[in-house]
Short mmCIF file of C-alpha atoms in Angstrom, two decimals:
data_model
loop_
_atom_site.label_atom_id
_atom_site.label_comp_id
_atom_site.label_asym_id
_atom_site.label_seq_id
_atom_site.Cartn_x
_atom_site.Cartn_y
_atom_site.Cartn_z
CA MET A 1 -52.35 0.50 41.50
CA SER A 2 -52.47 3.37 39.40
CA VAL A 3 -49.09 4.59 40.49
CA ARG A 4 -47.64 1.07 39.81
CA MET A 5 -49.03 1.19 36.19
CA SER A 6 -47.62 4.75 35.77
CA TRP A 7 -44.25 3.28 36.58
CA ARG A 8 -44.44 0.23 34.34
CA SER A 9 -45.69 2.49 31.65
CA VAL A 10 -42.70 4.91 31.94
CA ALA A 11 -40.29 1.61 32.28
CA ARG A 12 -41.66 0.32 29.27
CA SER A 13 -40.96 3.56 27.46
CA LEU A 14 -37.51 3.81 28.91
CA LEU A 15 -36.80 0.44 27.58
CA THR A 16 -37.84 1.22 24.14
CA LEU A 17 -35.68 4.23 24.18
CA LEU A 18 -32.45 2.22 25.44
CA VAL A 19 -33.06 -0.53 22.90
CA ALA A 20 -33.06 1.57 20.12
CA ALA A 21 -30.17 3.54 21.32
CA ALA A 22 -28.10 0.67 22.09
CA PHE A 23 -28.78 -1.13 18.67
CA LEU A 24 -27.84 2.21 16.87
CA LEU A 25 -24.76 2.69 18.82
CA ALA A 26 -23.69 -0.91 17.87
CA LEU A 27 -24.15 -0.32 14.19
CA GLY A 28 -22.40 2.98 14.37
CA MET A 29 -19.49 1.24 16.35
CA MET A 30 -19.48 -1.56 13.68
CA ASP A 31 -19.31 0.94 10.93
CA ARG A 32 -16.57 2.56 12.60
CA ALA A 33 -14.14 -0.54 12.91
CA ALA A 34 -14.68 -0.97 8.94
CA VAL A 35 -13.92 2.72 8.55
CA GLN A 36 -10.81 2.48 10.75
CA SER A 37 -9.92 -0.58 9.17
CA GLN A 38 -10.05 0.56 5.72
CA SER A 39 -8.27 3.64 6.73
CA GLU A 40 -5.31 1.66 8.57
CA ILE A 41 -4.95 -0.34 5.11
CA ASP A 42 -4.85 2.82 3.00
CA ARG A 43 -2.19 4.22 5.31
CA LEU A 44 -0.20 1.07 5.15
CA TYR A 45 -0.20 0.74 1.37
CA LEU A 46 0.93 4.42 1.25
CA THR A 47 3.69 4.41 3.81
CA THR A 48 5.13 0.97 3.74
CA PRO A 49 8.46 0.83 1.62
CA VAL A 50 8.81 -2.24 -0.64
CA GLU A 51 11.98 -2.75 -2.69
CA LEU A 52 12.31 -4.62 -5.88
CA GLN A 53 15.64 -6.42 -6.77
CA ILE A 54 16.84 -8.50 -9.63
CA LEU A 55 18.55 -11.73 -8.54
CA ARG A 56 19.92 -14.90 -10.02
CA GLN A 57 17.63 -17.44 -9.78
CA ASN A 58 20.03 -19.70 -8.68
CA SER A 59 22.59 -17.78 -6.14
CA SER A 60 25.24 -20.43 -6.88
CA SER A 61 25.23 -19.58 -10.82
CA THR A 62 28.27 -17.68 -12.02
CA VAL A 63 28.93 -15.93 -15.36
CA GLY A 64 31.71 -17.20 -17.44
CA GLY A 65 33.40 -14.47 -19.04
CA GLY A 66 31.28 -12.50 -21.91
CA GLY A 67 33.15 -9.11 -21.28
CA TYR A 68 30.78 -7.67 -18.56
CA GLY A 69 32.74 -8.40 -15.49
CA ASP A 70 30.38 -9.99 -12.77
CA GLY A 71 27.13 -8.39 -14.70
CA PHE A 72 24.37 -10.85 -15.37
CA ILE A 73 21.47 -8.61 -15.75
CA ARG A 74 21.16 -7.06 -19.18
CA PRO A 75 19.57 -3.29 -19.90
CA LYS A 76 16.22 -5.17 -21.14
CA ALA A 77 15.48 -6.23 -17.87
CA VAL A 78 16.59 -3.26 -15.88
CA ASN A 79 14.82 -0.73 -18.54
CA ALA A 80 11.46 -3.01 -18.00
CA VAL A 81 11.62 -1.99 -14.50
CA LEU A 82 12.37 1.76 -15.00
CA GLU A 83 9.89 2.08 -17.42
CA SER A 84 7.14 0.35 -15.38
CA GLY A 85 5.93 3.56 -13.73
CA PHE A 86 6.35 1.85 -10.36
CA VAL A 87 10.13 3.05 -9.68
CA GLU A 88 10.92 5.82 -7.10
CA SER A 89 14.49 5.36 -6.86
CA ALA A 90 17.31 2.82 -8.23
CA VAL A 91 20.84 1.74 -7.28
CA LEU A 92 22.38 0.51 -10.25
CA HIS A 93 25.64 -0.89 -10.65
CA ALA A 94 26.56 -2.06 -14.39
CA GLU A 95 29.98 -3.79 -15.38
CA ALA A 96 32.02 -4.08 -18.64
CA ASP A 97 35.28 -5.37 -19.35
CA CYS A 98 38.39 -3.29 -20.59
CA PRO A 99 41.39 -5.26 -22.05
CA GLY A 100 43.67 -2.41 -22.05
CA ILE A 101 43.87 1.08 -20.70
CA TYR A 102 46.49 3.49 -22.65
CA GLN A 103 48.27 6.80 -22.23
CA GLU A 104 46.91 9.48 -24.71
CA ASP A 105 49.62 8.48 -27.07
CA GLY A 106 47.92 4.95 -27.65
CA GLU A 107 51.15 3.42 -27.11
CA THR A 108 51.97 3.43 -23.56
CA LEU A 109 50.05 0.72 -21.65
CA ILE A 110 49.01 1.75 -18.30
CA ALA A 111 47.27 -1.47 -17.24
CA PRO A 112 46.42 -4.57 -19.34
CA TYR A 113 42.86 -5.03 -18.01
CA ALA A 114 40.49 -3.52 -15.88
CA ILE A 115 36.85 -3.96 -15.30
CA LEU A 116 34.73 -0.49 -15.66
CA HIS A 117 32.24 -0.03 -12.67
CA GLY A 118 29.29 2.37 -13.79
CA TRP A 119 27.20 3.52 -10.81
CA ASN A 120 24.26 5.82 -10.72
CA MET A 121 25.28 7.01 -7.23
CA VAL A 122 28.62 7.08 -5.47
CA PRO A 123 29.98 3.75 -5.04
CA PRO A 124 29.57 2.31 -1.62
CA GLU A 125 32.52 1.55 0.68
CA VAL A 126 35.06 3.16 -1.77
CA ASN A 127 36.74 6.60 -0.99
CA ILE A 128 37.21 8.61 -3.90
CA THR A 129 39.51 11.57 -4.09
CA TYR A 130 37.81 14.10 -6.67
CA GLY A 131 39.77 16.07 -9.03
CA SER A 132 39.05 19.75 -10.05
CA GLY A 133 35.51 20.35 -11.49
CA TRP A 134 34.20 16.63 -10.25
CA SER A 135 32.28 15.67 -7.34
CA GLU A 136 29.76 13.24 -5.88
CA GLU A 137 27.04 14.76 -8.05
CA SER A 138 28.94 13.29 -11.27
CA PHE A 139 27.81 10.00 -10.38
CA PRO A 140 24.00 10.63 -11.21
CA LYS A 141 24.53 13.22 -13.96
CA GLU A 142 23.04 12.06 -17.24
CA PHE A 143 25.89 11.94 -19.67
CA GLU A 144 25.09 12.76 -23.49
CA TYR A 145 26.80 10.94 -26.36
CA GLY A 146 30.08 12.57 -27.25
CA GLU A 147 30.71 14.46 -24.08
CA GLU A 148 33.55 14.05 -21.91
CA ILE A 149 33.69 10.83 -19.96
CA PRO A 150 34.99 11.05 -16.37
CA VAL A 151 36.82 8.00 -14.79
CA PHE A 152 38.18 7.32 -11.44
CA LEU A 153 41.21 5.15 -11.52
CA PRO A 154 43.03 3.10 -8.61
CA ALA A 155 45.27 5.79 -6.58
CA GLU A 156 48.43 3.45 -7.26
CA TRP A 157 48.25 4.00 -11.02
CA ARG A 158 48.99 7.43 -10.61
CA ASP A 159 52.66 6.98 -9.41
CA GLN A 160 53.44 4.00 -11.32
CA ALA A 161 52.46 5.34 -14.44
CA GLY A 162 52.94 9.01 -13.75
CA LEU A 163 49.43 9.78 -14.30
CA ARG A 164 47.62 13.34 -13.39
CA ASP A 165 44.34 14.83 -12.90
CA ARG A 166 42.14 15.82 -16.25
CA GLN A 167 44.55 13.61 -18.35
CA THR A 168 42.98 12.02 -21.29
CA ILE A 169 43.49 8.19 -21.41
CA LEU A 170 42.25 5.58 -23.82
CA LEU A 171 40.12 2.76 -23.01
CA GLN A 172 40.12 -0.49 -25.15
CA ASP A 173 36.55 -1.95 -25.73
CA PHE A 174 35.90 -5.82 -25.18
CA ASN A 175 35.99 -6.46 -28.86
CA GLY A 176 39.32 -4.62 -29.24
CA ARG A 177 37.59 -2.73 -32.28
CA GLU A 178 38.11 0.74 -30.92
CA ARG A 179 39.87 2.92 -28.21
CA LYS A 180 37.65 5.58 -26.54
CA GLU A 181 38.92 8.43 -24.95
CA ALA A 182 38.23 9.10 -21.12
CA VAL A 183 39.42 12.03 -18.67
CA ILE A 184 40.90 11.29 -15.22
CA ALA A 185 38.50 12.81 -12.76
CA GLY A 186 39.97 11.58 -9.67
CA TRP A 187 41.18 8.42 -7.70
CA HIS A 188 40.00 5.62 -5.65
CA ASP A 189 41.41 3.45 -2.75
CA GLY A 190 40.14 0.24 -4.04
CA GLY A 191 37.05 -1.63 -3.03
CA GLU A 192 36.74 -3.43 -6.53
CA GLY A 193 40.29 -4.63 -7.09
CA GLU A 194 41.80 -2.75 -9.98
CA GLY A 195 38.41 -1.51 -11.35
CA ILE A 196 37.71 1.89 -12.88
CA PHE A 197 34.86 3.57 -11.67
CA LEU A 198 32.84 6.26 -13.72
CA PRO A 199 29.12 7.11 -13.53
CA LEU A 200 26.60 4.82 -14.85
CA SER A 201 25.50 7.08 -17.83
CA ALA A 202 28.96 7.81 -18.65
CA LEU A 203 29.47 3.93 -19.12
CA GLN A 204 26.31 3.37 -20.96
CA GLN A 205 27.50 6.03 -23.61
CA LEU A 206 31.16 4.60 -23.64
CA THR A 207 29.97 1.14 -24.33
CA ARG A 208 26.92 2.37 -26.51
CA GLY A 209 24.96 0.10 -24.13
CA ASP A 210 26.64 -3.06 -24.23
CA LEU A 211 26.84 -3.89 -20.44
CA ALA A 212 25.53 -5.76 -17.80
CA TYR A 213 24.58 -4.87 -14.39
CA SER A 214 25.57 -6.97 -11.04
CA GLN A 215 23.47 -5.00 -9.10
CA ALA A 216 20.01 -3.50 -9.80
CA ASP A 217 17.89 -2.53 -6.56
CA PHE A 218 14.71 -0.54 -6.88
CA GLN A 219 12.61 1.47 -4.47
CA LEU A 220 9.00 1.27 -5.58
CA ALA A 221 6.48 4.20 -5.27
CA PRO A 222 4.21 3.38 -2.26
CA GLU A 223 1.20 4.79 -4.16
CA LYS A 224 1.55 1.84 -6.43
CA ASN A 225 1.71 -0.67 -3.57
CA ARG A 226 -1.68 -2.11 -4.69
CA GLU A 227 -0.90 -2.97 -7.99
CA LEU A 228 2.41 -5.13 -7.13
CA ASP A 229 0.75 -8.20 -8.50
CA THR A 230 0.30 -6.73 -11.88
CA LEU A 231 3.94 -5.80 -11.71
CA ARG A 232 4.88 -9.22 -11.25
CA GLU A 233 3.01 -10.64 -13.89
CA THR A 234 4.68 -7.95 -16.25
CA LEU A 235 8.10 -9.04 -15.18
CA LYS A 236 7.80 -12.77 -15.28
CA PRO A 237 8.10 -13.24 -18.82
CA LEU A 238 11.55 -11.72 -18.56
CA GLU A 239 12.71 -14.20 -15.93
CA ASN A 240 13.94 -16.90 -18.60
CA ASP A 241 14.25 -14.45 -21.21
CA GLY A 242 17.99 -14.53 -22.72
CA THR A 243 18.12 -11.32 -23.78
CA ALA A 244 17.24 -10.11 -20.30
CA GLY A 245 19.87 -11.72 -18.54
CA LEU A 246 23.05 -13.87 -19.24
CA LEU A 247 21.61 -16.13 -16.24
CA SER A 248 17.85 -16.67 -15.50
CA LEU A 249 16.68 -13.88 -13.38
CA ARG A 250 14.39 -13.56 -10.37
CA PHE A 251 12.56 -10.34 -9.79
CA GLN A 252 12.33 -10.10 -5.98
CA ILE A 253 9.55 -7.90 -4.61
CA TRP A 254 10.00 -7.36 -0.79
CA ASP A 255 6.66 -6.80 0.24
CA ASP A 256 6.42 -9.52 3.03
CA GLU A 257 6.00 -6.92 5.58
CA LEU A 258 3.32 -5.25 3.68
CA ARG A 259 1.40 -8.20 3.13
CA GLN A 260 1.57 -9.47 6.73
CA SER A 261 0.43 -6.31 8.06
CA ILE A 262 -2.57 -5.94 5.78
CA LYS A 263 -3.64 -9.31 5.42
CA PRO A 264 -5.66 -9.63 9.06
CA LEU A 265 -7.20 -6.12 8.18
CA GLU A 266 -8.33 -7.05 5.12
CA GLN A 267 -10.01 -10.27 6.97
CA ASN A 268 -11.65 -8.40 9.24
CA LEU A 269 -12.73 -5.92 6.80
CA GLN A 270 -14.18 -8.52 4.68
CA ILE A 271 -15.99 -10.06 7.41
CA ILE A 272 -17.43 -6.70 8.66
CA ARG A 273 -18.48 -5.98 4.97
CA VAL A 274 -20.54 -9.29 5.04
CA LEU A 275 -22.18 -8.28 8.52
CA LEU A 276 -23.26 -4.94 7.93
CA PRO A 277 -25.77 -5.51 5.23
CA VAL A 278 -26.97 -8.45 7.27
CA THR A 279 -27.11 -6.15 10.08
CA PHE A 280 -28.74 -3.19 8.48
CA ALA A 281 -31.42 -5.81 6.91
CA ALA A 282 -31.82 -7.08 10.47
CA ALA A 283 -32.46 -3.19 11.94
CA ALA A 284 -35.54 -3.25 9.93
CA LEU A 285 -36.80 -6.54 11.42
CA ILE A 286 -35.68 -6.13 14.71
CA GLY A 287 -37.21 -2.81 14.82
CA ALA A 288 -40.72 -4.26 13.58
CA GLY A 289 -40.56 -6.99 15.77
CA LEU A 290 -39.67 -5.11 18.91
CA GLY A 291 -42.75 -2.72 17.52
CA VAL A 292 -45.15 -5.31 17.78
CA PHE A 293 -43.96 -6.80 21.40
CA PHE A 294 -43.73 -3.16 23.07
CA CYS A 295 -47.16 -2.51 21.73
CA PHE A 296 -48.60 -5.71 23.33
CA LEU A 297 -46.80 -4.51 26.62
CA HIS A 298 -49.06 -1.51 26.43
CA ILE A 299 -52.46 -3.56 26.02
CA LYS A 300 -53.71 -2.48 29.55
CA ASN A 301 -53.46 1.17 28.31
CA ALA A 302 -55.40 0.41 25.04
CA ALA A 303 -58.25 -1.28 27.35
CA ILE A 304 -58.61 1.82 29.56
CA LEU A 305 -58.70 4.05 26.48
CA ARG A 306 -61.35 1.49 24.78
CA VAL A 307 -63.34 1.59 28.15
CA LEU A 308 -63.31 5.38 28.19
CA GLY A 309 -64.65 5.47 24.77
CA VAL A 310 -62.07 6.21 22.87
CA SER A 311 -62.29 4.85 19.04
CA ARG A 312 -60.30 1.79 17.97
CA LYS A 313 -58.74 4.24 15.33
CA ASN A 314 -57.75 6.92 17.84
CA THR A 315 -56.66 4.26 20.28
CA ALA A 316 -54.19 2.88 17.69
CA TRP A 317 -52.74 6.23 16.92
CA VAL A 318 -52.22 6.94 20.59
CA LEU A 319 -50.31 3.64 20.84
CA ILE A 320 -48.13 4.38 17.62
CA LEU A 321 -47.29 7.87 18.44
CA SER A 322 -46.39 6.85 22.18
CA GLY A 323 -44.23 4.05 21.05
CA MET A 324 -42.56 5.82 18.20
CA LEU A 325 -41.69 8.85 20.51
CA ALA A 326 -39.86 6.56 22.72
CA VAL A 327 -38.21 4.87 19.76
CA LEU A 328 -37.49 8.41 18.11
CA ALA A 329 -36.10 9.59 21.56
CA GLY A 330 -33.60 6.23 21.80
CA CYS A 331 -32.55 6.71 18.19
CA LEU A 332 -31.85 10.70 18.96
CA VAL A 333 -29.66 9.37 22.10
CA GLY A 334 -28.10 6.48 19.80
CA ILE A 335 -27.07 9.30 17.18
CA VAL A 336 -25.72 11.36 20.04
CA LEU A 337 -23.70 8.33 21.50
CA ALA A 338 -22.22 7.13 18.12
CA THR A 339 -21.17 10.71 17.24
CA VAL A 340 -19.31 11.05 20.50
CA LEU A 341 -18.00 7.33 20.66
CA ALA A 342 -17.74 6.42 17.14
CA PRO A 343 -17.72 9.65 14.68
CA GLU A 344 -16.26 7.70 11.92
CA GLY A 345 -19.38 5.24 11.88
CA MET A 346 -22.02 8.20 11.51
CA GLY A 347 -22.87 6.78 8.05
CA GLY A 348 -23.73 3.45 9.58
CA SER A 349 -25.84 5.17 12.24
CA LEU A 350 -27.66 6.99 10.20
CA LEU A 351 -28.81 4.37 7.77
CA GLY A 352 -29.32 1.83 10.75
CA THR A 353 -31.68 4.87 12.21
CA ALA A 354 -33.78 5.01 8.87
CA LEU A 355 -34.27 1.31 8.72
CA TYR A 356 -34.99 1.08 12.48
CA LEU A 357 -37.37 3.73 12.46
CA ALA A 358 -39.21 2.30 9.45
CA GLY A 359 -39.30 -1.16 10.90
CA SER A 360 -40.46 0.07 14.35
CA LEU A 361 -43.05 2.27 12.37
CA MET A 362 -44.54 -0.99 10.87
CA GLY A 363 -44.29 -3.01 13.98
CA TRP A 364 -46.38 -0.64 16.21
CA THR A 365 -48.80 0.19 13.60
CA ALA A 366 -49.21 -3.67 13.47
CA GLY A 367 -49.45 -4.23 16.93
CA ALA A 368 -51.55 -1.01 17.31
CA VAL A 369 -54.05 -2.68 14.84
CA LEU A 370 -54.27 -6.39 16.26
CA THR A 371 -54.62 -4.70 19.93
CA THR A 372 -57.47 -2.68 18.88
CA LYS A 373 -59.26 -5.20 17.00
CA ARG A 374 -60.14 -6.82 20.24
CA ARG A 375 -62.97 -6.00 22.42
CA PRO A 376 -62.23 -3.97 25.53
CA LEU A 377 -62.93 -6.88 27.92
CA GLU A 378 -60.70 -9.07 26.04
CA LEU A 379 -58.14 -6.31 26.67
CA LEU A 380 -58.79 -5.88 30.24
CA GLN A 381 -58.25 -9.84 30.93
CA ALA A 382 -55.01 -10.08 28.70
CA LYS A 383 -51.77 -10.46 30.51
CA GLU A 384 -48.81 -7.90 29.82
#
């Protein structure tokens, strides 16, 4: 009989230990899930590339003249994006009409019309032969007002008009008020018809900013991905601003991939954040409830102590200490398991441990007081 009671006592202590360990490990796993979800969200925000394009609201809309070729985006719109602090890099293509290209004497006509294409990078799908002193690095270069303007002419003009590298030519502005000097920096094989290519900043200086962009693509800085809605709201007033575009514009931010990746993670994180405080509060209540329950399971031990003449106070202390030692051992096991299996959730495990211990102490204390209030005979007759 005594052996059976001894085994039952050990089993109860072991059960107390296992319940505490399992509960704290579960808290650690839940907290780890929250930490991992937040880390993955942060990683996606910092690594997912997002682009912005300025497009036509109506893709079938066309620009009817105006002196800007196919350009429809005015500098105001492009500058608003560039100055927003969101841009990491950009691909810009601006256009302006040139109703007359002349030899340096101002009399000999080379071509009656051409579109000036300004790029801030080497134009795609165009082969360019660079003259001496010029290279691909000419396109992203920033040209100052009054600096020599390089242009790249169609290759067939070289033979037709007897042109040569580094020759000075004159470009008629769209309004016909003046002709501006440029230097032949090389030749291209087409790609834009009879167009003339030049660096974007050179075109800006040549036209004094009176141009329009036909392409404006921006790579946004990943560290700004959390603020994309702010950027949308900032740019929205420009969509129908006549000074920002020759047509109604659309500032398209291509963040669908980012949103689709983050949405389920944020939903899971929101659920965990709601459950965690509830779970932590429950830790104290569960600890208290189990403390009372497990204390009542030791009622026979309390009866034996009382029969042997141990005072109520000392009996209560024996119950509390024996129970709390098992709880404390379970908490330590739970912390060790959480450290091994869910190290990211240690914050939740430690907070859960404190709350669970506090609740258990209250439960065991209440259970011990209720148990020792009864007479030894009543305790012996009680069923565990």
